Structures are given as structure tokens and as C-alpha cells.
Amino acid sequence: MDIKRILDSFTNREPRMMGEKQYRQSAILIPLVEQADGIHLLFEVRSYDMRSQPGDVCFPGGKIDETDRSAKHCAIRETTEELGISASEVEDVIPFDYIISDIGTCIYPFIGKIRSLSNMKMNKEEVAEVFTVPLTYFLEHAPAVYDITFQPVPSEDFPYELIHGGKDYDWRPRAKKEYFYQYEDKVIWGLTARIVRHFVEMMHDVMVDEEEAMK
């Protein structure tokens, strides 16, 4: 093997995330719904009987199964299963920026339109309730921001002798910002709030571009 052969083997390869197989793979839908007062985002409240994050606000979605043809297929499937609507009610599904959660899950969000909620029959085992928030609310209200710090804690058998500084190594804590949106009696925070904030930031950019184009 020579250098040219090594380089050729990577030339047409599409870059992917390093170590992606070690992450749990999930997909969600950011559902847009037309209401009388404009466009809304749809959210779920997780069932209070769920083992993981009971009562938290989230978007429809879940783990990508081996039977799912793609992340997009998973996002649509989970949405139809949780909301009890047909796949034909979910339209214009397009990929959004993916994100790695703090617990090691790679989440692939998709933006899509739910045509109607009139036939919705929620899966009560997973969903306690469903509510919508006007998109204008997020465009006009910034989230509250709080700081969280994570301190690395090496395992008891960590090989300190292999690193410079040994047990006195200067481990740097990891800081992150936690976002909170409060709408009426609902609190949207955590990963869902991070995704909403990113989506809203991009919507602001779209609005600025549209305004510039009209000048």
C-alpha cells in the first residue's frame, strides 16, 4: 500500500461523525401546524409512567429501529404511533441539523407539516398530552439561560501513570447552557429547548433575508 492508494480510498467518501456507532440513534419531528392564529409548533408531554424523563416536554420521536428504512422514516413512524395519526397527515418532511445529547444519543431532527389533528388519538402509554405554541411566541421571546458545569471523574483504575501530571492532571470541567421557555403552564427545556432555539435562530435569519430582498 502506498500514500496514493490511501488518499484515493478516502477521495469520494462522505464524511460521517466519528464513533457514531457508539451512540444511540434517534430521530424526531419538529411538527408545524396551521392554526387559526398562524403557524404553531406541536409538543408532547411525556407520560408520567415513563421510566425516562416522565412529564418532560418533547417533540414526537424515538429510537431508530433496525426495521426503519432511514432516520426520516423513524421520525414519521414515531410521530404517527405517538399521536395516532396516519402517515398521510405528515407532509413535506425535510432534515434539520443533528445534535448529540449529553447522555450520548445522536438525534436526527426533521421539520415537517402535520396537515390535521382532527383524527389524533394519542398513545396514552407514551404521551400524557399534546399542546401547540405559536411560532411567533418563540420569535418574540428569548429563552431564559442558566449555566451547568460537569466535572470529569476518572474511574478508579484510570492509568494516571500514562499521562503528564498524573493524579494532578488539570481536568477541565465542561460548561453548557440550559435554555428554558415558559408558555402558559408549560415549561420547555433541555434538549427540546436547544432544538427550538436553534430552529428559531435560523427562522430569524430567513426573515432577515426576506426583508433584505424586499428593499
PDB file of C-alpha atoms in Angstrom:
ATOM      1  CA  MET A   1       0.000   0.000   0.000  1.00  0.00           C
ATOM      2  CA  ASP A   2       1.244   3.489  -0.850  1.00  0.00           C
ATOM      3  CA  ILE A   3       0.130   7.030   0.003  1.00  0.00           C
ATOM      4  CA  LYS A   4      -1.792   7.480  -3.265  1.00  0.00           C
ATOM      5  CA  ARG A   5      -3.871   4.385  -2.615  1.00  0.00           C
ATOM      6  CA  ILE A   6      -4.655   5.599   0.921  1.00  0.00           C
ATOM      7  CA  LEU A   7      -5.713   9.013  -0.372  1.00  0.00           C
ATOM      8  CA  ASP A   8      -7.755   7.515  -3.215  1.00  0.00           C
ATOM      9  CA  SER A   9      -9.682   5.348  -0.771  1.00  0.00           C
ATOM     10  CA  PHE A  10     -10.962   8.478   1.008  1.00  0.00           C
ATOM     11  CA  THR A  11     -11.467  10.734  -2.011  1.00  0.00           C
ATOM     12  CA  ASN A  12     -15.145  10.043  -2.646  1.00  0.00           C
ATOM     13  CA  ARG A  13     -16.085   9.110   0.904  1.00  0.00           C
ATOM     14  CA  GLU A  14     -18.809  11.196   2.535  1.00  0.00           C
ATOM     15  CA  PRO A  15     -17.648  12.370   5.992  1.00  0.00           C
ATOM     16  CA  ARG A  16     -19.561  10.981   8.951  1.00  0.00           C
ATOM     17  CA  MET A  17     -19.393  11.504  12.687  1.00  0.00           C
ATOM     18  CA  MET A  18     -16.501   9.689  14.392  1.00  0.00           C
ATOM     19  CA  GLY A  19     -17.652   6.887  16.658  1.00  0.00           C
ATOM     20  CA  GLU A  20     -21.281   7.261  15.609  1.00  0.00           C
ATOM     21  CA  LYS A  21     -21.946   3.564  16.208  1.00  0.00           C
ATOM     22  CA  GLN A  22     -21.316   4.008  19.935  1.00  0.00           C
ATOM     23  CA  TYR A  23     -24.197   6.484  20.153  1.00  0.00           C
ATOM     24  CA  ARG A  24     -27.839   5.565  20.389  1.00  0.00           C
ATOM     25  CA  GLN A  25     -29.506   6.749  17.186  1.00  0.00           C
ATOM     26  CA  SER A  26     -32.831   8.576  17.441  1.00  0.00           C
ATOM     27  CA  ALA A  27     -34.992  10.730  15.196  1.00  0.00           C
ATOM     28  CA  ILE A  28     -37.603  13.353  15.987  1.00  0.00           C
ATOM     29  CA  LEU A  29     -40.063  15.537  14.121  1.00  0.00           C
ATOM     30  CA  ILE A  30     -40.434  19.290  14.638  1.00  0.00           C
ATOM     31  CA  PRO A  31     -44.126  19.467  13.691  1.00  0.00           C
ATOM     32  CA  LEU A  32     -45.558  22.626  12.144  1.00  0.00           C
ATOM     33  CA  VAL A  33     -49.323  23.004  12.413  1.00  0.00           C
ATOM     34  CA  GLU A  34     -51.582  25.620  10.808  1.00  0.00           C
ATOM     35  CA  GLN A  35     -53.927  27.146  13.387  1.00  0.00           C
ATOM     36  CA  ALA A  36     -56.434  29.997  13.168  1.00  0.00           C
ATOM     37  CA  ASP A  37     -53.856  32.453  14.528  1.00  0.00           C
ATOM     38  CA  GLY A  38     -50.953  31.249  12.385  1.00  0.00           C
ATOM     39  CA  ILE A  39     -48.233  28.599  12.469  1.00  0.00           C
ATOM     40  CA  HIS A  40     -47.714  26.639  15.690  1.00  0.00           C
ATOM     41  CA  LEU A  41     -45.115  24.131  16.882  1.00  0.00           C
ATOM     42  CA  LEU A  42     -46.558  20.938  18.341  1.00  0.00           C
ATOM     43  CA  PHE A  43     -45.163  19.410  21.528  1.00  0.00           C
ATOM     44  CA  GLU A  44     -45.856  16.328  23.611  1.00  0.00           C
ATOM     45  CA  VAL A  45     -45.802  15.876  27.376  1.00  0.00           C
ATOM     46  CA  ARG A  46     -44.238  12.510  28.097  1.00  0.00           C
ATOM     47  CA  SER A  47     -46.362  10.070  30.048  1.00  0.00           C
ATOM     48  CA  TYR A  48     -45.828  10.279  33.807  1.00  0.00           C
ATOM     49  CA  ASP A  49     -45.451   6.484  33.821  1.00  0.00           C
ATOM     50  CA  MET A  50     -42.402   6.539  31.539  1.00  0.00           C
ATOM     51  CA  ARG A  51     -39.137   5.353  33.094  1.00  0.00           C
ATOM     52  CA  SER A  52     -37.156   8.045  31.307  1.00  0.00           C
ATOM     53  CA  GLN A  53     -37.949  11.742  31.728  1.00  0.00           C
ATOM     54  CA  PRO A  54     -41.614  11.373  32.776  1.00  0.00           C
ATOM     55  CA  GLY A  55     -43.608  14.585  32.364  1.00  0.00           C
ATOM     56  CA  ASP A  56     -40.978  16.323  30.253  1.00  0.00           C
ATOM     57  CA  VAL A  57     -41.976  18.282  27.163  1.00  0.00           C
ATOM     58  CA  CYS A  58     -40.593  16.894  23.910  1.00  0.00           C
ATOM     59  CA  PHE A  59     -41.120  16.550  20.185  1.00  0.00           C
ATOM     60  CA  PRO A  60     -42.513  13.305  18.717  1.00  0.00           C
ATOM     61  CA  GLY A  61     -39.751  10.799  18.039  1.00  0.00           C
ATOM     62  CA  GLY A  62     -37.715   7.904  19.348  1.00  0.00           C
ATOM     63  CA  LYS A  63     -35.051   5.286  18.773  1.00  0.00           C
ATOM     64  CA  ILE A  64     -34.198   4.318  15.201  1.00  0.00           C
ATOM     65  CA  ASP A  65     -35.052   0.631  14.856  1.00  0.00           C
ATOM     66  CA  GLU A  66     -33.340  -1.850  12.564  1.00  0.00           C
ATOM     67  CA  THR A  67     -36.590  -2.046  10.595  1.00  0.00           C
ATOM     68  CA  ASP A  68     -36.587   1.699   9.899  1.00  0.00           C
ATOM     69  CA  ARG A  69     -35.504   2.459   6.341  1.00  0.00           C
ATOM     70  CA  SER A  70     -33.943   5.746   7.421  1.00  0.00           C
ATOM     71  CA  ALA A  71     -33.912   8.354  10.179  1.00  0.00           C
ATOM     72  CA  LYS A  72     -36.677  10.164   8.298  1.00  0.00           C
ATOM     73  CA  HIS A  73     -38.784   7.012   8.252  1.00  0.00           C
ATOM     74  CA  CYS A  74     -38.263   6.678  12.011  1.00  0.00           C
ATOM     75  CA  ALA A  75     -39.322  10.289  12.700  1.00  0.00           C
ATOM     76  CA  ILE A  76     -42.535   9.818  10.725  1.00  0.00           C
ATOM     77  CA  ARG A  77     -43.246   6.382  12.209  1.00  0.00           C
ATOM     78  CA  GLU A  78     -42.767   7.555  15.790  1.00  0.00           C
ATOM     79  CA  THR A  79     -44.947  10.606  15.169  1.00  0.00           C
ATOM     80  CA  THR A  80     -47.806   8.527  13.779  1.00  0.00           C
ATOM     81  CA  GLU A  81     -47.528   5.982  16.604  1.00  0.00           C
ATOM     82  CA  GLU A  82     -47.419   8.562  19.392  1.00  0.00           C
ATOM     83  CA  LEU A  83     -50.091  10.901  18.027  1.00  0.00           C
ATOM     84  CA  GLY A  84     -52.265   8.202  16.499  1.00  0.00           C
ATOM     85  CA  ILE A  85     -52.444   9.814  13.071  1.00  0.00           C
ATOM     86  CA  SER A  86     -51.818   8.349   9.641  1.00  0.00           C
ATOM     87  CA  ALA A  87     -48.569   8.902   7.767  1.00  0.00           C
ATOM     88  CA  SER A  88     -50.536  10.757   5.098  1.00  0.00           C
ATOM     89  CA  GLU A  89     -51.146  13.539   7.655  1.00  0.00           C
ATOM     90  CA  VAL A  90     -47.383  14.216   7.864  1.00  0.00           C
ATOM     91  CA  GLU A  91     -46.147  16.203   4.872  1.00  0.00           C
ATOM     92  CA  ASP A  92     -43.055  17.929   3.482  1.00  0.00           C
ATOM     93  CA  VAL A  93     -40.600  16.307   5.884  1.00  0.00           C
ATOM     94  CA  ILE A  94     -37.072  17.699   5.495  1.00  0.00           C
ATOM     95  CA  PRO A  95     -33.878  17.097   7.515  1.00  0.00           C
ATOM     96  CA  PHE A  96     -32.654  19.583  10.099  1.00  0.00           C
ATOM     97  CA  ASP A  97     -29.274  19.848  11.891  1.00  0.00           C
ATOM     98  CA  TYR A  98     -28.488  16.785  14.005  1.00  0.00           C
ATOM     99  CA  ILE A  99     -27.383  17.027  17.618  1.00  0.00           C
ATOM    100  CA  ILE A 100     -25.509  14.893  20.168  1.00  0.00           C
ATOM    101  CA  SER A 101     -27.208  14.782  23.556  1.00  0.00           C
ATOM    102  CA  ASP A 102     -25.362  14.886  26.883  1.00  0.00           C
ATOM    103  CA  ILE A 103     -26.256  11.237  27.519  1.00  0.00           C
ATOM    104  CA  GLY A 104     -24.692  10.027  24.287  1.00  0.00           C
ATOM    105  CA  THR A 105     -27.599   9.931  21.844  1.00  0.00           C
ATOM    106  CA  CYS A 106     -27.274  11.135  18.261  1.00  0.00           C
ATOM    107  CA  ILE A 107     -30.585  12.763  17.364  1.00  0.00           C
ATOM    108  CA  TYR A 108     -31.654  13.488  13.800  1.00  0.00           C
ATOM    109  CA  PRO A 109     -34.413  16.133  13.764  1.00  0.00           C
ATOM    110  CA  PHE A 110     -36.729  16.683  10.810  1.00  0.00           C
ATOM    111  CA  ILE A 111     -39.079  19.567  10.110  1.00  0.00           C
ATOM    112  CA  GLY A 112     -42.499  18.706   8.752  1.00  0.00           C
ATOM    113  CA  LYS A 113     -46.117  19.764   8.494  1.00  0.00           C
ATOM    114  CA  ILE A 114     -48.967  17.965  10.191  1.00  0.00           C
ATOM    115  CA  ARG A 115     -51.954  18.570   7.960  1.00  0.00           C
ATOM    116  CA  SER A 116     -54.651  17.980  10.568  1.00  0.00           C
ATOM    117  CA  LEU A 117     -55.012  16.958  14.213  1.00  0.00           C
ATOM    118  CA  SER A 118     -58.737  16.247  13.962  1.00  0.00           C
ATOM    119  CA  ASN A 119     -58.203  12.471  13.894  1.00  0.00           C
ATOM    120  CA  MET A 120     -55.485  12.407  16.559  1.00  0.00           C
ATOM    121  CA  LYS A 121     -55.677   9.559  19.081  1.00  0.00           C
ATOM    122  CA  MET A 122     -52.687   9.856  21.412  1.00  0.00           C
ATOM    123  CA  ASN A 123     -50.843   6.791  22.641  1.00  0.00           C
ATOM    124  CA  LYS A 124     -51.513   7.291  26.360  1.00  0.00           C
ATOM    125  CA  GLU A 125     -48.734   4.874  27.322  1.00  0.00           C
ATOM    126  CA  GLU A 126     -46.191   7.346  25.960  1.00  0.00           C
ATOM    127  CA  VAL A 127     -47.966  10.691  25.732  1.00  0.00           C
ATOM    128  CA  ALA A 128     -49.807  12.422  28.587  1.00  0.00           C
ATOM    129  CA  GLU A 129     -50.974  15.342  26.471  1.00  0.00           C
ATOM    130  CA  VAL A 130     -50.278  17.377  23.357  1.00  0.00           C
ATOM    131  CA  PHE A 131     -50.174  21.148  23.037  1.00  0.00           C
ATOM    132  CA  THR A 132     -49.098  23.738  20.490  1.00  0.00           C
ATOM    133  CA  VAL A 133     -47.246  27.037  20.804  1.00  0.00           C
ATOM    134  CA  PRO A 134     -47.423  29.856  18.240  1.00  0.00           C
ATOM    135  CA  LEU A 135     -44.180  30.203  16.323  1.00  0.00           C
ATOM    136  CA  THR A 136     -44.435  33.967  16.896  1.00  0.00           C
ATOM    137  CA  TYR A 137     -44.079  33.354  20.637  1.00  0.00           C
ATOM    138  CA  PHE A 138     -40.608  31.876  20.151  1.00  0.00           C
ATOM    139  CA  LEU A 139     -39.661  34.572  17.656  1.00  0.00           C
ATOM    140  CA  GLU A 140     -40.622  37.287  20.145  1.00  0.00           C
ATOM    141  CA  HIS A 141     -39.467  35.710  23.430  1.00  0.00           C
ATOM    142  CA  ALA A 142     -35.872  34.679  24.117  1.00  0.00           C
ATOM    143  CA  PRO A 143     -35.367  31.729  26.465  1.00  0.00           C
ATOM    144  CA  ALA A 144     -34.049  32.095  29.998  1.00  0.00           C
ATOM    145  CA  VAL A 145     -30.458  30.826  30.162  1.00  0.00           C
ATOM    146  CA  TYR A 146     -28.706  29.045  33.035  1.00  0.00           C
ATOM    147  CA  ASP A 147     -25.223  27.567  33.299  1.00  0.00           C
ATOM    148  CA  ILE A 148     -24.381  23.976  34.207  1.00  0.00           C
ATOM    149  CA  THR A 149     -20.876  22.618  34.839  1.00  0.00           C
ATOM    150  CA  PHE A 150     -19.809  18.973  34.507  1.00  0.00           C
ATOM    151  CA  GLN A 151     -16.643  17.816  36.281  1.00  0.00           C
ATOM    152  CA  PRO A 152     -14.750  14.813  34.825  1.00  0.00           C
ATOM    153  CA  VAL A 153     -14.389  11.924  37.302  1.00  0.00           C
ATOM    154  CA  PRO A 154     -11.866   9.260  36.175  1.00  0.00           C
ATOM    155  CA  SER A 155     -12.537   5.626  37.048  1.00  0.00           C
ATOM    156  CA  GLU A 156     -10.691   4.009  39.953  1.00  0.00           C
ATOM    157  CA  ASP A 157      -8.406   2.098  37.581  1.00  0.00           C
ATOM    158  CA  PHE A 158      -7.584   5.129  35.420  1.00  0.00           C
ATOM    159  CA  PRO A 159      -3.887   4.880  34.293  1.00  0.00           C
ATOM    160  CA  TYR A 160      -2.610   8.178  35.741  1.00  0.00           C
ATOM    161  CA  GLU A 161       0.956   6.967  35.215  1.00  0.00           C
ATOM    162  CA  LEU A 162       0.446   7.237  31.441  1.00  0.00           C
ATOM    163  CA  ILE A 163      -0.389  10.936  31.385  1.00  0.00           C
ATOM    164  CA  HIS A 164       1.690  14.019  32.175  1.00  0.00           C
ATOM    165  CA  GLY A 165       0.785  15.318  35.617  1.00  0.00           C
ATOM    166  CA  GLY A 166      -0.573  12.007  36.851  1.00  0.00           C
ATOM    167  CA  LYS A 167      -3.191  12.457  39.551  1.00  0.00           C
ATOM    168  CA  ASP A 168      -2.521  16.201  39.472  1.00  0.00           C
ATOM    169  CA  TYR A 169      -3.601  16.439  35.838  1.00  0.00           C
ATOM    170  CA  ASP A 170      -5.634  19.603  35.278  1.00  0.00           C
ATOM    171  CA  TRP A 171      -9.008  18.181  34.289  1.00  0.00           C
ATOM    172  CA  ARG A 172     -11.104  20.906  32.751  1.00  0.00           C
ATOM    173  CA  PRO A 173     -14.787  20.997  33.669  1.00  0.00           C
ATOM    174  CA  ARG A 174     -17.282  21.152  30.836  1.00  0.00           C
ATOM    175  CA  ALA A 175     -19.748  24.007  30.836  1.00  0.00           C
ATOM    176  CA  LYS A 176     -23.045  24.155  28.983  1.00  0.00           C
ATOM    177  CA  LYS A 177     -26.015  26.456  28.845  1.00  0.00           C
ATOM    178  CA  GLU A 178     -29.507  25.244  29.648  1.00  0.00           C
ATOM    179  CA  TYR A 179     -32.428  27.013  27.983  1.00  0.00           C
ATOM    180  CA  PHE A 180     -35.944  27.436  29.349  1.00  0.00           C
ATOM    181  CA  TYR A 181     -39.081  28.603  27.557  1.00  0.00           C
ATOM    182  CA  GLN A 182     -42.247  29.099  29.610  1.00  0.00           C
ATOM    183  CA  TYR A 183     -45.535  29.248  27.722  1.00  0.00           C
ATOM    184  CA  GLU A 184     -48.677  29.452  29.854  1.00  0.00           C
ATOM    185  CA  ASP A 185     -48.372  26.489  32.260  1.00  0.00           C
ATOM    186  CA  LYS A 186     -45.818  24.583  30.151  1.00  0.00           C
ATOM    187  CA  VAL A 187     -42.032  24.554  30.580  1.00  0.00           C
ATOM    188  CA  ILE A 188     -39.895  23.615  27.587  1.00  0.00           C
ATOM    189  CA  TRP A 189     -36.281  22.948  28.499  1.00  0.00           C
ATOM    190  CA  GLY A 190     -33.371  20.588  27.930  1.00  0.00           C
ATOM    191  CA  LEU A 191     -32.677  19.161  24.510  1.00  0.00           C
ATOM    192  CA  THR A 192     -36.086  20.222  23.187  1.00  0.00           C
ATOM    193  CA  ALA A 193     -35.417  23.854  24.100  1.00  0.00           C
ATOM    194  CA  ARG A 194     -31.976  23.691  22.476  1.00  0.00           C
ATOM    195  CA  ILE A 195     -33.536  22.460  19.241  1.00  0.00           C
ATOM    196  CA  VAL A 196     -36.270  25.105  19.389  1.00  0.00           C
ATOM    197  CA  ARG A 197     -33.701  27.847  19.988  1.00  0.00           C
ATOM    198  CA  HIS A 198     -31.600  26.699  17.015  1.00  0.00           C
ATOM    199  CA  PHE A 199     -34.679  26.481  14.806  1.00  0.00           C
ATOM    200  CA  VAL A 200     -35.799  29.984  15.841  1.00  0.00           C
ATOM    201  CA  GLU A 201     -32.322  31.405  15.194  1.00  0.00           C
ATOM    202  CA  MET A 202     -32.492  30.042  11.666  1.00  0.00           C
ATOM    203  CA  MET A 203     -36.006  31.435  11.237  1.00  0.00           C
ATOM    204  CA  HIS A 204     -34.702  34.866  12.240  1.00  0.00           C
ATOM    205  CA  ASP A 205     -32.051  34.557   9.528  1.00  0.00           C
ATOM    206  CA  VAL A 206     -34.737  33.652   6.964  1.00  0.00           C
ATOM    207  CA  MET A 207     -36.806  36.670   7.989  1.00  0.00           C
ATOM    208  CA  VAL A 208     -33.796  38.992   7.683  1.00  0.00           C
ATOM    209  CA  ASP A 209     -33.019  37.625   4.219  1.00  0.00           C
ATOM    210  CA  GLU A 210     -36.642  38.163   3.148  1.00  0.00           C
ATOM    211  CA  GLU A 211     -36.581  41.733   4.440  1.00  0.00           C
ATOM    212  CA  GLU A 212     -33.329  42.433   2.600  1.00  0.00           C
ATOM    213  CA  ALA A 213     -34.779  41.003  -0.616  1.00  0.00           C
ATOM    214  CA  MET A 214     -37.772  43.356  -0.372  1.00  0.00           C
ATOM    215  CA  LYS A 215     -35.627  46.504  -0.139  1.00  0.00           C
TER     216      LYS A 215
END
